[in-house]
Short mmCIF file of C-alpha atoms and ligand atoms in Angstrom, two decimals:
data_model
loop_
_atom_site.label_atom_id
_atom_site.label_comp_id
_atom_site.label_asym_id
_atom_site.label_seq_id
_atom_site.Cartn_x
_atom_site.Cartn_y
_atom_site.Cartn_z
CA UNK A 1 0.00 0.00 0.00
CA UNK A 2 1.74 3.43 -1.23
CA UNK A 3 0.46 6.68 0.86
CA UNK A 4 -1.60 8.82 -1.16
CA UNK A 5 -3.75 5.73 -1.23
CA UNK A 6 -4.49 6.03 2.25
CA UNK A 7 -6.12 9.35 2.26
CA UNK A 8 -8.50 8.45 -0.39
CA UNK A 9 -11.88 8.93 0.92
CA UNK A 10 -10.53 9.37 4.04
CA UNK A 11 -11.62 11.18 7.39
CA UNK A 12 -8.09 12.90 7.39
CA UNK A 13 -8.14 13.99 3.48
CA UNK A 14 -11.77 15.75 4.59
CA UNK A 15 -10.33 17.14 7.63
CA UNK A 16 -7.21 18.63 5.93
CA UNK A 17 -9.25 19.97 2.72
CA UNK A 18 -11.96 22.07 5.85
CA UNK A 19 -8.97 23.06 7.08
CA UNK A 20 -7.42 24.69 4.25
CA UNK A 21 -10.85 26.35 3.80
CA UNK A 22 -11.30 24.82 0.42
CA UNK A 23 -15.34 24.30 0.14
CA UNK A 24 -15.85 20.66 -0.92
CA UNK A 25 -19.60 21.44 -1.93
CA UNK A 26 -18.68 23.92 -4.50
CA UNK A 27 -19.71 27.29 -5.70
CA UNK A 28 -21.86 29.51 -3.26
CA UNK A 29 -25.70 29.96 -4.35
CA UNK A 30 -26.14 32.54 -6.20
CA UNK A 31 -29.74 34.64 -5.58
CA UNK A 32 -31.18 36.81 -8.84
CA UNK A 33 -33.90 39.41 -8.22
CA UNK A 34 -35.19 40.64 -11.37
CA UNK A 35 -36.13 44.59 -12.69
CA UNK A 36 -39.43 46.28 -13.11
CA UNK A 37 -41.91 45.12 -15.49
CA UNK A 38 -39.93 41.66 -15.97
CA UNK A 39 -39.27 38.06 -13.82
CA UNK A 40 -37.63 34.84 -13.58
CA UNK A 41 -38.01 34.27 -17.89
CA UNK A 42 -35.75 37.51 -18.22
CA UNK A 43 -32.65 35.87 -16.35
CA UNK A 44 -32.52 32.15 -18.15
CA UNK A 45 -29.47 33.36 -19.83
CA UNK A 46 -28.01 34.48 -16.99
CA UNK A 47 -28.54 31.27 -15.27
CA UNK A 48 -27.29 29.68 -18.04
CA UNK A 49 -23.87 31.47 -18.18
CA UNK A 50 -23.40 31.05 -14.57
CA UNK A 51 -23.65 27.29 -14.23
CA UNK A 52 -21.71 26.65 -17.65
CA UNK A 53 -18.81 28.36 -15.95
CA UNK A 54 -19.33 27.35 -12.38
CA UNK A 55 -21.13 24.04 -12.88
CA UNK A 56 -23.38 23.06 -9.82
CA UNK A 57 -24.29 26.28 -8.86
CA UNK A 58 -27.51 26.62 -7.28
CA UNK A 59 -28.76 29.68 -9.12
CA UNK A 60 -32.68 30.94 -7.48
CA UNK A 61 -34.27 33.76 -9.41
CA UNK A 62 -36.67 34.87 -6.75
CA UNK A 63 -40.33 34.55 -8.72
CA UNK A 64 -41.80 37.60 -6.70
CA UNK A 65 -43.95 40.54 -8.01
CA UNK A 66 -43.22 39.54 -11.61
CA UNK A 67 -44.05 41.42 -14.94
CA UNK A 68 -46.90 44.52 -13.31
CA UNK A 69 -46.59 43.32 -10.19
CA UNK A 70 -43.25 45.09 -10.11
CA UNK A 71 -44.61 48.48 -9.76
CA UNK A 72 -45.45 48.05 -6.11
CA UNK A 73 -44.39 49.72 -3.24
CA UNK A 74 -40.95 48.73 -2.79
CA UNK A 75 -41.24 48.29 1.22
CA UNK A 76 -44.16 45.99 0.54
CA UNK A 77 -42.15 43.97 -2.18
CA UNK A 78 -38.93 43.98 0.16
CA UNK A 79 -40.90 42.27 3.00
CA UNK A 80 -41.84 39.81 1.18
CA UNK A 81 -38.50 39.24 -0.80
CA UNK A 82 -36.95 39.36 2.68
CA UNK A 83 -38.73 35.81 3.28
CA UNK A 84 -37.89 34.04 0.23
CA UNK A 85 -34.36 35.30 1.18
CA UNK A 86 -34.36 33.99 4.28
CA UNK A 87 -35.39 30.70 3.13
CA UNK A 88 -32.23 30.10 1.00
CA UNK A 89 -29.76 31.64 2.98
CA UNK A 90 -30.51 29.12 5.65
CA UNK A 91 -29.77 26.08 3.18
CA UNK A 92 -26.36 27.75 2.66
CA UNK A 93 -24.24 28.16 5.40
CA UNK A 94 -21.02 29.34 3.58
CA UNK A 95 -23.05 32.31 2.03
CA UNK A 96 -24.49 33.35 -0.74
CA UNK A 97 -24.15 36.02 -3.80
CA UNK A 98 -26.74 38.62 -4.81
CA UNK A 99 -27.18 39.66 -8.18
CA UNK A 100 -29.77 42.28 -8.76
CA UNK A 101 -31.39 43.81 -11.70
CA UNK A 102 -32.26 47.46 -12.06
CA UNK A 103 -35.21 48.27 -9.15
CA UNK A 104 -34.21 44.74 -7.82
CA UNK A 105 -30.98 46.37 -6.42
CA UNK A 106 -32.59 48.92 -4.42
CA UNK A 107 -34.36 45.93 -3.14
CA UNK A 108 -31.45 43.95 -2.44
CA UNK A 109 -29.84 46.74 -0.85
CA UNK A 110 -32.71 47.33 1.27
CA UNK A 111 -32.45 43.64 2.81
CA UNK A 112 -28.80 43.88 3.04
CA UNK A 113 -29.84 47.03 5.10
CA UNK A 114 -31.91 45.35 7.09
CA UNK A 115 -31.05 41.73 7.59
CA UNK A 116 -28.95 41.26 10.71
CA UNK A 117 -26.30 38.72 10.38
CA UNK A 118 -26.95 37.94 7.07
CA UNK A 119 -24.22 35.89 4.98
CA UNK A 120 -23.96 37.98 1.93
CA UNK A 121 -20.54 37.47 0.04
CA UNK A 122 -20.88 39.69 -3.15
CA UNK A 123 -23.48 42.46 -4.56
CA UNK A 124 -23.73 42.38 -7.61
CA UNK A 125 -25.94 45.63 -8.42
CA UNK A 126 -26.64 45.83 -12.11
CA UNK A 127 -27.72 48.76 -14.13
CA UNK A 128 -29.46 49.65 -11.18
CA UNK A 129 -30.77 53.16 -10.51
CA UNK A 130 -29.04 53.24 -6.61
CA UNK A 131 -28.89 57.17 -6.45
CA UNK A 132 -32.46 57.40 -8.14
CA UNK A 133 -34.11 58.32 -11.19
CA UNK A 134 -34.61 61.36 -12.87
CA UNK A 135 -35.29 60.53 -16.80
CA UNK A 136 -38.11 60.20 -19.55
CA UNK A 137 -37.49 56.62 -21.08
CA UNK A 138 -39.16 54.89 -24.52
CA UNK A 139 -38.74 51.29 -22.96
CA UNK A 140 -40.71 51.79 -19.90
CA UNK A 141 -44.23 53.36 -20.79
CA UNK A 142 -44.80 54.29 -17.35
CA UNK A 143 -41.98 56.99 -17.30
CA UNK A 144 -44.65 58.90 -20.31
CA UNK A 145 -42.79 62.40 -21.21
CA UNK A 146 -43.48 63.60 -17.87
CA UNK A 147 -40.33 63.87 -15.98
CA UNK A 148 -40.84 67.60 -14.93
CA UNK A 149 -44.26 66.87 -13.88
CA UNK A 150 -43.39 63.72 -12.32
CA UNK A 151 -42.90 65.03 -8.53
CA UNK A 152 -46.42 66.20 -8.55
CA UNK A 153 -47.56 62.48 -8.64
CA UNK A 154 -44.45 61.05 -6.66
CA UNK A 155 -44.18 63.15 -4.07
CA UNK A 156 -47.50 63.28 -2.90
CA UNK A 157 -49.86 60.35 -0.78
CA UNK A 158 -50.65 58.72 -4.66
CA UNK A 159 -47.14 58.15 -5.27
CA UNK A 160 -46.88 56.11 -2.35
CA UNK A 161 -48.19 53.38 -4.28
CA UNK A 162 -45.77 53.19 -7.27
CA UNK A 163 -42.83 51.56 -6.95
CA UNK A 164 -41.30 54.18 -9.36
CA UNK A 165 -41.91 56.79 -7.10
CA UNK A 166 -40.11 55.35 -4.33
CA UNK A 167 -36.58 55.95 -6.18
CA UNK A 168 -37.68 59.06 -8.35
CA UNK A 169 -35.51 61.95 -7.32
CA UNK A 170 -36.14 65.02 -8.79
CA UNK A 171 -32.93 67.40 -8.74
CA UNK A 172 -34.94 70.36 -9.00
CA UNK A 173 -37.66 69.36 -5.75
CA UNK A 174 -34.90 68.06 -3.10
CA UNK A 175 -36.94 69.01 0.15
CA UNK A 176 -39.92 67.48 -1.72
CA UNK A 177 -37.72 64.66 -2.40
CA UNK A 178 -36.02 64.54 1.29
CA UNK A 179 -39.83 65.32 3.19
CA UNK A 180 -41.91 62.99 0.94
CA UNK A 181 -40.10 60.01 -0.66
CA UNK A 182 -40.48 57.59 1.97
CA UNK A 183 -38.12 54.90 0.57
CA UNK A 184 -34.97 56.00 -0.68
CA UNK A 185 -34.25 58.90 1.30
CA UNK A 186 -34.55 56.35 4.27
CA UNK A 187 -32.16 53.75 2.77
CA UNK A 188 -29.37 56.31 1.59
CA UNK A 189 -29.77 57.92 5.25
CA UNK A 190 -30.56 61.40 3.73
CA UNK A 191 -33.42 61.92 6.05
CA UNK A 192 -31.86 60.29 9.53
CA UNK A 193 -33.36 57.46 11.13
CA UNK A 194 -33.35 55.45 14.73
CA UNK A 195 -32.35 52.19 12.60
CA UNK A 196 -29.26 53.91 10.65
CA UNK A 197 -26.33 53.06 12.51
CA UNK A 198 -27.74 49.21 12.47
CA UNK A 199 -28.91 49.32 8.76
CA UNK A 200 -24.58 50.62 8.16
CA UNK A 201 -23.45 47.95 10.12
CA UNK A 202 -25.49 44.69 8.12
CA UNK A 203 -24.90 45.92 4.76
CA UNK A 204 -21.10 46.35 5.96
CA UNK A 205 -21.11 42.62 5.92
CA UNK A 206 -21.05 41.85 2.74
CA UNK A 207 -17.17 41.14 1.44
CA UNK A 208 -17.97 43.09 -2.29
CA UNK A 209 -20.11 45.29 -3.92
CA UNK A 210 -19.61 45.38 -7.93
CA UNK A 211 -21.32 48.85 -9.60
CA UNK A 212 -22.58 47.34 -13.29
CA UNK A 213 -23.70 50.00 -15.70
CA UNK A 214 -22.91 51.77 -18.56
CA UNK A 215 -23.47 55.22 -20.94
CA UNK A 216 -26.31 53.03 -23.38
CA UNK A 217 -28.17 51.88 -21.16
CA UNK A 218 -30.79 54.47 -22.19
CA UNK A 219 -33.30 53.76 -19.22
CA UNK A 220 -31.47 54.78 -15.85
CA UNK A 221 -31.43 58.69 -15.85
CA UNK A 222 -29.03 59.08 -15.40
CA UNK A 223 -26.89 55.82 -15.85
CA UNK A 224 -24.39 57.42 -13.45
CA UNK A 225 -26.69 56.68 -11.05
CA UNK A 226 -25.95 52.64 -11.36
CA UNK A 227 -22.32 53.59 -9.38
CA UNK A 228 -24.24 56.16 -7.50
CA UNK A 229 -23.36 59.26 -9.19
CA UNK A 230 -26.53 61.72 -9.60
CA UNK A 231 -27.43 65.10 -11.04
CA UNK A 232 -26.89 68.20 -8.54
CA UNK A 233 -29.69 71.26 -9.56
CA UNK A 234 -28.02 72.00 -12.61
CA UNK A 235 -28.68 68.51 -13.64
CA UNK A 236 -24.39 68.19 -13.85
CA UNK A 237 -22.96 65.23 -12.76
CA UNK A 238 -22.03 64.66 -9.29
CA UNK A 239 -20.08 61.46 -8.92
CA UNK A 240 -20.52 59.09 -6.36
CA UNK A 241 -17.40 60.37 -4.29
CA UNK A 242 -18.70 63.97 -4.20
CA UNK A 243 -22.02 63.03 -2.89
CA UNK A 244 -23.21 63.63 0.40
CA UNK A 245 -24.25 60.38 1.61
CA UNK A 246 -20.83 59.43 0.26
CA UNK A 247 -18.70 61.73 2.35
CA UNK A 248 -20.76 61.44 5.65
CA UNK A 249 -20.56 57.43 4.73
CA UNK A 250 -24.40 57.17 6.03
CA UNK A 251 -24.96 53.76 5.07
CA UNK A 252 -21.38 51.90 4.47
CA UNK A 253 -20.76 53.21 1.15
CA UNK A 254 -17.17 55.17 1.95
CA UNK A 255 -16.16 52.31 4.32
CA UNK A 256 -17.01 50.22 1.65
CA UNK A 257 -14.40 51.70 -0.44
CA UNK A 258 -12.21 52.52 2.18
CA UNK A 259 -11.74 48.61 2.43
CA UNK A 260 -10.98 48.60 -1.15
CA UNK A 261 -14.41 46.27 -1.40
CA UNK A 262 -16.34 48.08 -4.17
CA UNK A 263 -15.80 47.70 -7.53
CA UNK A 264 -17.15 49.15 -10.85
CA UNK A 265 -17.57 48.18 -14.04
CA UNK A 266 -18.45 50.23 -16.95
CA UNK A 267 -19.28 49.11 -20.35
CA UNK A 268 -20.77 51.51 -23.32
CA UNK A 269 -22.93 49.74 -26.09
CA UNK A 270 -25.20 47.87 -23.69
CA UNK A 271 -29.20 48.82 -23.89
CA UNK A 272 -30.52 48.33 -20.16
CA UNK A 273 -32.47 45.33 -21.09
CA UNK A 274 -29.28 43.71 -22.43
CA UNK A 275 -27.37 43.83 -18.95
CA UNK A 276 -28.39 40.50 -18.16
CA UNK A 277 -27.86 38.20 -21.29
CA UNK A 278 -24.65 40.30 -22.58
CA UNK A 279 -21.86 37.86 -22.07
CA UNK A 280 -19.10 39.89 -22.68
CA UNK A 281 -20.57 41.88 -19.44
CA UNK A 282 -20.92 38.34 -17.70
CA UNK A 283 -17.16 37.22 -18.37
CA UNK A 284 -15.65 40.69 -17.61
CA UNK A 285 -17.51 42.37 -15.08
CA UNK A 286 -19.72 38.85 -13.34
CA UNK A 287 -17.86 35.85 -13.45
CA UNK A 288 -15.24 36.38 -11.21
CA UNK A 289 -17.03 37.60 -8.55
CA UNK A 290 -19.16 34.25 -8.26
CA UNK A 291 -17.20 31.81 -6.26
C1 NAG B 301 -52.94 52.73 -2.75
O1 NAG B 301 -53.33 51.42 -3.08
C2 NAG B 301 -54.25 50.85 -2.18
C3 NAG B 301 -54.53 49.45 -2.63
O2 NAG B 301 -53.35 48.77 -2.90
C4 NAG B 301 -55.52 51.68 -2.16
O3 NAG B 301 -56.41 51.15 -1.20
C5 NAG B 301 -55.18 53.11 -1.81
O4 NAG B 301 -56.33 53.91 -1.93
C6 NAG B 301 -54.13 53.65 -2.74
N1 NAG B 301 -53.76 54.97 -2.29
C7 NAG B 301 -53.62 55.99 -3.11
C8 NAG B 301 -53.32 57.30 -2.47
O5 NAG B 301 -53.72 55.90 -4.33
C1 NAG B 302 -22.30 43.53 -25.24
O1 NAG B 302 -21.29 44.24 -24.57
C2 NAG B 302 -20.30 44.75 -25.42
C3 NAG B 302 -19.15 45.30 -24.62
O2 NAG B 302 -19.51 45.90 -23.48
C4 NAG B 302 -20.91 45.77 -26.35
O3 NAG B 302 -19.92 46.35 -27.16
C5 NAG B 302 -21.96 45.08 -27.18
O4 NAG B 302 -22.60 46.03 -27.98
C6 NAG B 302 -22.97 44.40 -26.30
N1 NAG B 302 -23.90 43.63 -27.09
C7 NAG B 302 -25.19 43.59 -26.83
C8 NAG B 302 -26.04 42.80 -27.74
O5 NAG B 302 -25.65 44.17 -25.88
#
């Protein structure tokens, strides 16, 4: 009997492979939540791409508020997500990655917010309008040629109910913005809250956050706001460093970055509904990310 024999199989092979930290059961699950107005059909691609590469990955595109359904309130839709969340983060143990899809990363970044403890590895937050949206659009027929009229609807008891509204920032109506948008106001910690300094600390947890977007996307408005760069009242650019939630690091961002833990990834020629199925986006700014 020669030695490497005797490890095969064996109780010491499995102990020395846990302690090297080498995961025997593979690649971590990854969790999709889809964009407004589409669902789980949207991100077969996607799916696709990421268990060709990392075979026996347990991809879940969470099959919530699908299709119309995806213009409700976003607190209503993130309670709900929250439990489907929880459900398959307790079947993995060594953690999980997030990828989210235009409104679906303000939801995700609400439940990293607000999940204690939770076992995120990577964000993945792509095309997704994280410092709001201020922009008429032809792809989504509920942005109509409106956006100067918009805060009228949004920022008012109506606009409660559209889960539009609840990221709509309108450079030229901040107080209106800051008084009446009860959603992301709350999660950038623009208007203070009792739950901030907890809401810092859980989304401080996860180990990356990777800004996707891109100068085609033609829907975010604008698509600086997918590495949360906005417009100030002069509807100029302010990047994400300059902003104010940035520099008083309100919910994690700057720390974020401080750790050297976010990364972006910019790509020009990619529409916003292409994000997901592009795959020179997948190998270059995805892939690596999803181990
Ligand atoms: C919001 O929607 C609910 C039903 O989901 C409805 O009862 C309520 O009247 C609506 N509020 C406004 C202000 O439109
Ligand atoms: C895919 O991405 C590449 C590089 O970012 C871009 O040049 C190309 O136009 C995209 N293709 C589609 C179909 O989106």
């Amino acid at each position: 009997m020669n030695t490497p024999h005797m490890f095969r199989g064996s109780p010491v092979l499995l102990l020395l492979l846990l302690l090297s930290g080498v995961r025997i059961d593979g690649y971590r699950p990854v969790i999709i939540v889809h964009g407004i107005l589409d669902g789980p059909k949207q991100f077969r691609t996607m799916s696709h791409y990421i268990t060709k590469v990392h075979p026996g990955t347990e991809v879940s595109v969470i099959d919530l508020y699908d299709d119309l359904d995806s213009l409700s309130p976003l607190w209503n839709q993130v309670q709900d997500y929250s439990k489907a969340f929880d459900s398959i983060v307790q079947k993995a143990p060594d953690g999980v990655h997030l990828l989210c899809f235009s409104q679906g990363g303000l939801i995700c970044r609400a439940l990293l917010s607000m999940t204690p403890h939770h076992n995120v590895h990577t964000f993945v937050s792509l095309s997704s309008p994280q410092a709001g949206q201020y922009g008429d659009t032809d792809y989504l027929w509920i942005f109509p040629s409106l956006k100067k009229e918009m805060f009228r609807i949004c920022y008012n008891a109506m606009g409660h109910n559209l889960s539009i509204c609840d990221y709509w920032n309108d450079p030229h109506h901040r107080s209106c913005y800051l008084r009446n948008n009860n959603f992301l106001p709350i999660l950038n910690g623009e208007r203070p809250h009792i739950d901030m300094k907890a809401w810092r600390e859980n989304f401080l947890r996860i180990k990356k956050l990777v800004l996707i977007g891109g100068p085609d996307d033609g829907v975010i408005t604008p698509w600086q706001s997918s590495q949360f760069g906005f417009y100030d009242s002069n509807e100029n650019i302010v990047e994400m460093r300059k902003q104010e939630f940035y520099k008083s690091d309100t919910f994690g961002l700057k720390a974020l970055e401080d750790r050297g833990d976010v990364a972006v990834c910019v790509h020009s020629g990619v529409k916003h509904v292409q994000w997901h199925s592009n795959h020179t986006v997948f190998t270059s700014c995805i892939e690596k990310w999803l181990t």
